[in-house]
mmCIF file of C-alpha atoms in Angstrom:
data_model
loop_
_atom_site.group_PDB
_atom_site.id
_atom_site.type_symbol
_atom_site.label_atom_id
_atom_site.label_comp_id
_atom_site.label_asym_id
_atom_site.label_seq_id
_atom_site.Cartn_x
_atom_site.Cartn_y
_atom_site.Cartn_z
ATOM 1 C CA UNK A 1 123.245 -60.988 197.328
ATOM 2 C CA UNK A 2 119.597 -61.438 197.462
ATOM 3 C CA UNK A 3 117.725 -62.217 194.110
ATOM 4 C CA UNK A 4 114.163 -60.119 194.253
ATOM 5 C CA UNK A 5 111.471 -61.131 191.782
ATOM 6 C CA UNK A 6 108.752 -58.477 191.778
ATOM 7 C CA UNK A 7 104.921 -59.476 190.694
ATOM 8 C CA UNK A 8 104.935 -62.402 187.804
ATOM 9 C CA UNK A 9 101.630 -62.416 186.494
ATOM 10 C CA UNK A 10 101.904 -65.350 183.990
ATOM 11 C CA UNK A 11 105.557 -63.527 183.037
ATOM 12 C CA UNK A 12 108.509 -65.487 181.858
ATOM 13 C CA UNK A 13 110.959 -62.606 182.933
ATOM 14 C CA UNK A 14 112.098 -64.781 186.200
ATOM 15 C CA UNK A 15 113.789 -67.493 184.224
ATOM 16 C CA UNK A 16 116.257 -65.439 182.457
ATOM 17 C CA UNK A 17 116.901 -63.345 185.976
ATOM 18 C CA UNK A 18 117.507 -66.454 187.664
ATOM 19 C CA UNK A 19 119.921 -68.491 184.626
ATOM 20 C CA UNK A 20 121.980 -65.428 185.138
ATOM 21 C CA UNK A 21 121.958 -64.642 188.789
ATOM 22 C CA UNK A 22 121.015 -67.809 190.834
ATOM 23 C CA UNK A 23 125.013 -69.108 191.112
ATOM 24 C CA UNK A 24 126.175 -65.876 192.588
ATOM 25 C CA UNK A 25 122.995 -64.845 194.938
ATOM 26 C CA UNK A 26 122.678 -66.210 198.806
ATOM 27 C CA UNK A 27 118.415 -66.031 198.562
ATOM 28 C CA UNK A 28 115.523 -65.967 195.977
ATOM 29 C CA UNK A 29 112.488 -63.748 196.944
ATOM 30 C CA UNK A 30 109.444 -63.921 194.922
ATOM 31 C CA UNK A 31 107.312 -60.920 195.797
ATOM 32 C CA UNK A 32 103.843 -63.132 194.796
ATOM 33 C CA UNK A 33 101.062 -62.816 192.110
ATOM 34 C CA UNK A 34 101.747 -65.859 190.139
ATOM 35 C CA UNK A 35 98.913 -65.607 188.412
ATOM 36 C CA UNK A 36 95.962 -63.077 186.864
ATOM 37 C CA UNK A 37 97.894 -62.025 183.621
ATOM 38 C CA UNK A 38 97.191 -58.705 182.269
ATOM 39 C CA UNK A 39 94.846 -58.729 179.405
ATOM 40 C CA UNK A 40 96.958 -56.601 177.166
ATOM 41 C CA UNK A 41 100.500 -58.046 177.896
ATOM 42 C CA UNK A 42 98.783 -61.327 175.910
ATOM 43 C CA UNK A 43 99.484 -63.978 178.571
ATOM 44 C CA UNK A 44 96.974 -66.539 178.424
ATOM 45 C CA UNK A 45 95.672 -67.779 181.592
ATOM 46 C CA UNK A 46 96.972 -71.626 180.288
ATOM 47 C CA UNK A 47 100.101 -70.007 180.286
ATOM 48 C CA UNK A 48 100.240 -68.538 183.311
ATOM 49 C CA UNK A 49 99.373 -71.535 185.256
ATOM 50 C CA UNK A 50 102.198 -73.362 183.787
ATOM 51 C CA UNK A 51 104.686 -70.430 184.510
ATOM 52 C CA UNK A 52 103.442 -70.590 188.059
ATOM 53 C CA UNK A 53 103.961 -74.153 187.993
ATOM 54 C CA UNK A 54 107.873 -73.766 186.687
ATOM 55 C CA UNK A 55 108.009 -71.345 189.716
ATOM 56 C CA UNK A 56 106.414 -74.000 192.500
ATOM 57 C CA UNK A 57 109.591 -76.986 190.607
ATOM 58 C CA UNK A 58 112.058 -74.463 190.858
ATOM 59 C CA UNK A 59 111.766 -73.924 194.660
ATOM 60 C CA UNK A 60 110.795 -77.255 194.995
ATOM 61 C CA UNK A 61 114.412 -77.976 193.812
ATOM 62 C CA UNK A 62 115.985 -75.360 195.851
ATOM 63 C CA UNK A 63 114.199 -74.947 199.376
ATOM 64 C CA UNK A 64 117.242 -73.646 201.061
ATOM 65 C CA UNK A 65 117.395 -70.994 198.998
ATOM 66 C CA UNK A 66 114.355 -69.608 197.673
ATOM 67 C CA UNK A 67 110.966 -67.814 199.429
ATOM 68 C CA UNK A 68 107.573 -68.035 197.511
ATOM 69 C CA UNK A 69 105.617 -64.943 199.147
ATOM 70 C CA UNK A 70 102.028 -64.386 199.064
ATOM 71 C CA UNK A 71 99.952 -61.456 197.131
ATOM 72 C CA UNK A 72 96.943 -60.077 197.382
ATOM 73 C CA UNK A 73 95.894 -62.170 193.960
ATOM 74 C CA UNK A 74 97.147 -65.456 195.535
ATOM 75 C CA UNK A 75 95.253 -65.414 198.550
ATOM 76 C CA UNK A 76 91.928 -65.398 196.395
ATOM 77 C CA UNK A 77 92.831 -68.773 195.495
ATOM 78 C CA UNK A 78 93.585 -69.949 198.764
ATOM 79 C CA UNK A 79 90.474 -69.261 200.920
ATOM 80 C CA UNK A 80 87.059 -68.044 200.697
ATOM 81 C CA UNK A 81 87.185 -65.501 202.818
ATOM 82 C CA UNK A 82 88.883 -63.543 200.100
ATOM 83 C CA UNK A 83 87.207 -64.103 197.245
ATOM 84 C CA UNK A 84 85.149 -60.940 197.792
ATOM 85 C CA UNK A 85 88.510 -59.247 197.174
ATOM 86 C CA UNK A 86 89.020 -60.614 193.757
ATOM 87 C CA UNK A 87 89.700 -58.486 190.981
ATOM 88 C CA UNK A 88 86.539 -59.808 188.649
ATOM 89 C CA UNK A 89 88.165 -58.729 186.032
ATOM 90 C CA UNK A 90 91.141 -60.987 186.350
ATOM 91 C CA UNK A 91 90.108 -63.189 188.817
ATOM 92 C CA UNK A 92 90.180 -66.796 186.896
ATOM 93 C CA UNK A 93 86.828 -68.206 188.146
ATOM 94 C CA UNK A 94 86.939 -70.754 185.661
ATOM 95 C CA UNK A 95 90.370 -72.056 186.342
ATOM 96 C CA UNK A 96 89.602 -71.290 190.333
ATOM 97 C CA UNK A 97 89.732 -75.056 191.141
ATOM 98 C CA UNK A 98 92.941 -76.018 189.751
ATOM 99 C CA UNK A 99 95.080 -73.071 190.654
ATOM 100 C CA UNK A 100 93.490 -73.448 194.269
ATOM 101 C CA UNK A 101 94.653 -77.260 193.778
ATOM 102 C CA UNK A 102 98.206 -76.209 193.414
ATOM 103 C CA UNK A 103 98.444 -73.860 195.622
ATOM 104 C CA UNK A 104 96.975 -76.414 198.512
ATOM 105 C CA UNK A 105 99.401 -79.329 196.881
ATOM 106 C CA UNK A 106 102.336 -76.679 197.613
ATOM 107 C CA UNK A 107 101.330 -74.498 200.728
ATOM 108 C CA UNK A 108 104.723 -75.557 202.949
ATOM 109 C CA UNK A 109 106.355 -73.676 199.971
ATOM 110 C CA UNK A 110 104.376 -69.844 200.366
ATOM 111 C CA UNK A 111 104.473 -67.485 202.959
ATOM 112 C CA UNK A 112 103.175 -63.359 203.982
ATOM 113 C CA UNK A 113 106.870 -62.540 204.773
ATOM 114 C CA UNK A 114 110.455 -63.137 205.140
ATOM 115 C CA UNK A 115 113.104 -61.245 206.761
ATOM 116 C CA UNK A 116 116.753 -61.075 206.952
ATOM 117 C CA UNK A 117 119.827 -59.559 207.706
ATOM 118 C CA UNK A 118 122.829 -58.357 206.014
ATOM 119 C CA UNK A 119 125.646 -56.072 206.914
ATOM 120 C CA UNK A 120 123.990 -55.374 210.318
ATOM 121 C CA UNK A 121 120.437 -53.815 208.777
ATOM 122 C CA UNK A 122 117.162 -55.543 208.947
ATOM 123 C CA UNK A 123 115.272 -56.644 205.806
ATOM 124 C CA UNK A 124 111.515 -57.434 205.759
ATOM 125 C CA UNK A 125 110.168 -58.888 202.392
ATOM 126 C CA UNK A 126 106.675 -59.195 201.784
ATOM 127 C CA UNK A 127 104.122 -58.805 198.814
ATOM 128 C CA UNK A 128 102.758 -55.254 199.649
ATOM 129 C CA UNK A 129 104.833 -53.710 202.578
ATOM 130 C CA UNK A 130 103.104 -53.746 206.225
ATOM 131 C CA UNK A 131 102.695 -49.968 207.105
ATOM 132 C CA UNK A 132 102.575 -48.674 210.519
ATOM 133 C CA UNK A 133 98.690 -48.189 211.203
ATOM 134 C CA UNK A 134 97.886 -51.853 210.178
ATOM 135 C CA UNK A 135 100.789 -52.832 212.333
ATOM 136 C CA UNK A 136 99.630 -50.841 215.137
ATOM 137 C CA UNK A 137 96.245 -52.112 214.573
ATOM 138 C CA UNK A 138 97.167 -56.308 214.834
ATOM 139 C CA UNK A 139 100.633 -55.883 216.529
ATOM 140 C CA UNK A 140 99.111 -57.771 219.781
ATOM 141 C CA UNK A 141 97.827 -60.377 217.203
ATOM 142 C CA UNK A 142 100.652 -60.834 215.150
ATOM 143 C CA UNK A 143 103.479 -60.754 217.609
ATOM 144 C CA UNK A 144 107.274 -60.059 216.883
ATOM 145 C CA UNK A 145 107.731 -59.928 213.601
ATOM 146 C CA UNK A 146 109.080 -62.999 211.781
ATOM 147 C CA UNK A 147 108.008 -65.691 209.052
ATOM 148 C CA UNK A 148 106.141 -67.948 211.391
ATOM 149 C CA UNK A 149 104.400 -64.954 213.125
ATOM 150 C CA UNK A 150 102.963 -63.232 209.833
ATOM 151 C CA UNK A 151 101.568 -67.258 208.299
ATOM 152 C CA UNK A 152 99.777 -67.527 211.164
ATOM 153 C CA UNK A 153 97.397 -64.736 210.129
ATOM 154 C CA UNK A 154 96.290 -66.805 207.271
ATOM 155 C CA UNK A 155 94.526 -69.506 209.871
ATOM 156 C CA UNK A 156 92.658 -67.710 212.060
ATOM 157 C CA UNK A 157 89.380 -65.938 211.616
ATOM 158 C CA UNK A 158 90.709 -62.484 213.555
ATOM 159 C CA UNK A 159 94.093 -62.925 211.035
ATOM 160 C CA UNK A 160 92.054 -63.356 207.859
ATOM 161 C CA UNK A 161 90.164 -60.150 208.804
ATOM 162 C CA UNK A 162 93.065 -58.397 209.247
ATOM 163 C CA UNK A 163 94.506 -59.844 205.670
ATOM 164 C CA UNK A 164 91.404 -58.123 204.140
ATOM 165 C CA UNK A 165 91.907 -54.969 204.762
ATOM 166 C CA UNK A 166 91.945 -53.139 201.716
ATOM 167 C CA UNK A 167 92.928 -48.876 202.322
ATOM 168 C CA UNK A 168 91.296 -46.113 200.603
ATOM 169 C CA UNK A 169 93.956 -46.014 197.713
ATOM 170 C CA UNK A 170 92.477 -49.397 196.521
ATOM 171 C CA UNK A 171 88.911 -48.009 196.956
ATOM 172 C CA UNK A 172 88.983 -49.934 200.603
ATOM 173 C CA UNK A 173 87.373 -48.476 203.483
ATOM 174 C CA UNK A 174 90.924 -48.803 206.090
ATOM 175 C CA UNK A 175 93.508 -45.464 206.058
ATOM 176 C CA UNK A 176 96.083 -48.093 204.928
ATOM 177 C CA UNK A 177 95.796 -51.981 203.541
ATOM 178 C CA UNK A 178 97.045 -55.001 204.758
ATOM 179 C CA UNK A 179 100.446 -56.997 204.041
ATOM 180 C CA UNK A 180 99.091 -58.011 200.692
ATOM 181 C CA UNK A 181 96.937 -55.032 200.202
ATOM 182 C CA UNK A 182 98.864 -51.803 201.008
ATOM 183 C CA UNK A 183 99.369 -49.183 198.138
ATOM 184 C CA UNK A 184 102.800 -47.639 197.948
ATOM 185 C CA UNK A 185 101.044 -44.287 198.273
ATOM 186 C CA UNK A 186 99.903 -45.358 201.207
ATOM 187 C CA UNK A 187 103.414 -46.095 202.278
ATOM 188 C CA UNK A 188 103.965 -42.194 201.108
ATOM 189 C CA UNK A 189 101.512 -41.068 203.625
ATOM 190 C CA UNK A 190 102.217 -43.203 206.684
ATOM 191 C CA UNK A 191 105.113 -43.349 208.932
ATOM 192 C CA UNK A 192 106.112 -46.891 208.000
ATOM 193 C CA UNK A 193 109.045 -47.362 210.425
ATOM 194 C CA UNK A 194 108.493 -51.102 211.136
ATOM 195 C CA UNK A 195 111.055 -52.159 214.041
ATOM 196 C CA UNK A 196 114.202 -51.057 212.687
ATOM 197 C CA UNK A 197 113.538 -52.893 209.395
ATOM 198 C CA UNK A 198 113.838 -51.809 205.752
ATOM 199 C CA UNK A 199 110.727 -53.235 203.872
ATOM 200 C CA UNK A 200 111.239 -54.474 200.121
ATOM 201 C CA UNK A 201 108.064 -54.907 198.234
ATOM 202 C CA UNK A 202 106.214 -55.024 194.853
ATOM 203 C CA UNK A 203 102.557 -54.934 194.658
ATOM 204 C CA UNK A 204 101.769 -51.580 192.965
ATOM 205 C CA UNK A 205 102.805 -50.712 189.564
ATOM 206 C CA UNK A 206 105.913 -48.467 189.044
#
């Protein structure tokens, strides 16, 4: 069984999903978006730097069995280049240096995707689902799909461009977003058959 924790935003709800579940699951998967709280849910952003720091000790402890993915919030922290992508509202320029600090005293410990198998079918995880024009689009960049093939984007100049691709559903200027930027509407309107995998993903509201 595979453990899937959707978007956290400063929430505590992982803890008690985990002290029930954690013995009898094979994998934790952490969809991303540690941080940016919602303003009306009334998580302070002190708060949600500690929860995201309880996240970062609880796979430190448990490596073999638990995935921190990437989202579209995390990356802001992470490099420049997508700072223009930030969400001003929620955004926490005034923390930007610390969580950017953890995140670079961590970075073995996140990744843009992780796949499995189980029962014979292919599973892709990642933050926002990778749909088939922005596959299409980098395939020759990225590669066969796999862990080490998707973190590469994050450290080259062509792979950070393609990261930023925001679609129109996002008020982007691409048909489709990226693997932390796709909207699940998007998903609705593209043919996202991604070699013979079934994506699992969180990103948009539900």
């Amino acid at each position: 069984m595979i453990l899937i924790i959707p978007d956290v935003h400063g929430r505590s709800f992982w803890k008690k999903a985990i002290k029930k579940h954690f013995d009898e699951c094979d994998h934790v998967v952490f969809l991303g978006d540690y941080i940016d709280p919602y303003g009306w849910e009334g998580i302070s952003s002190e708060d949600a730097i500690c929860n995201f720091q309880d996240i970062i000790e609880f796979a430190e402890e448990h490596k073999d069995k638990v995935t921190l993915l990437l989202g579209n919030h995390d990356i802001t922290y992470i490099s420049p280049h997508f700072l223009k992508y930030a969400d001003g509202g929620r955004h926490d320029r005034y923390r930007h240096a610390i969580i950017e600090g953890i995140f670079k005293a961590s970075e073995p410990l996140f990744h843009l995707g992780w796949a499995t198998t189980l029962e014979g079918k292919k599973y892709l995880f990642t933050h926002a689902g990778i749909t088939s024009y922005w596959h299409d689009k980098y395939k020759a960049l990225i590669g066969d799909i796999s862990q080490e093939n998707l973190d590469k984007l994050l450290h080259s100049e062509e792979g950070v461009r393609a990261l930023c691709e925001v679609g129109q559903n996002r008020y982007g200027l691409n048909p489709t977003g990226s693997i932390v930027w796709a909207d699940v509407y998007e998903h609705d309107q593209d043919n996202c058959e991604i070699e013979d995998y079934y994506q699992i993903f969180g990103h948009s509201q539900q």
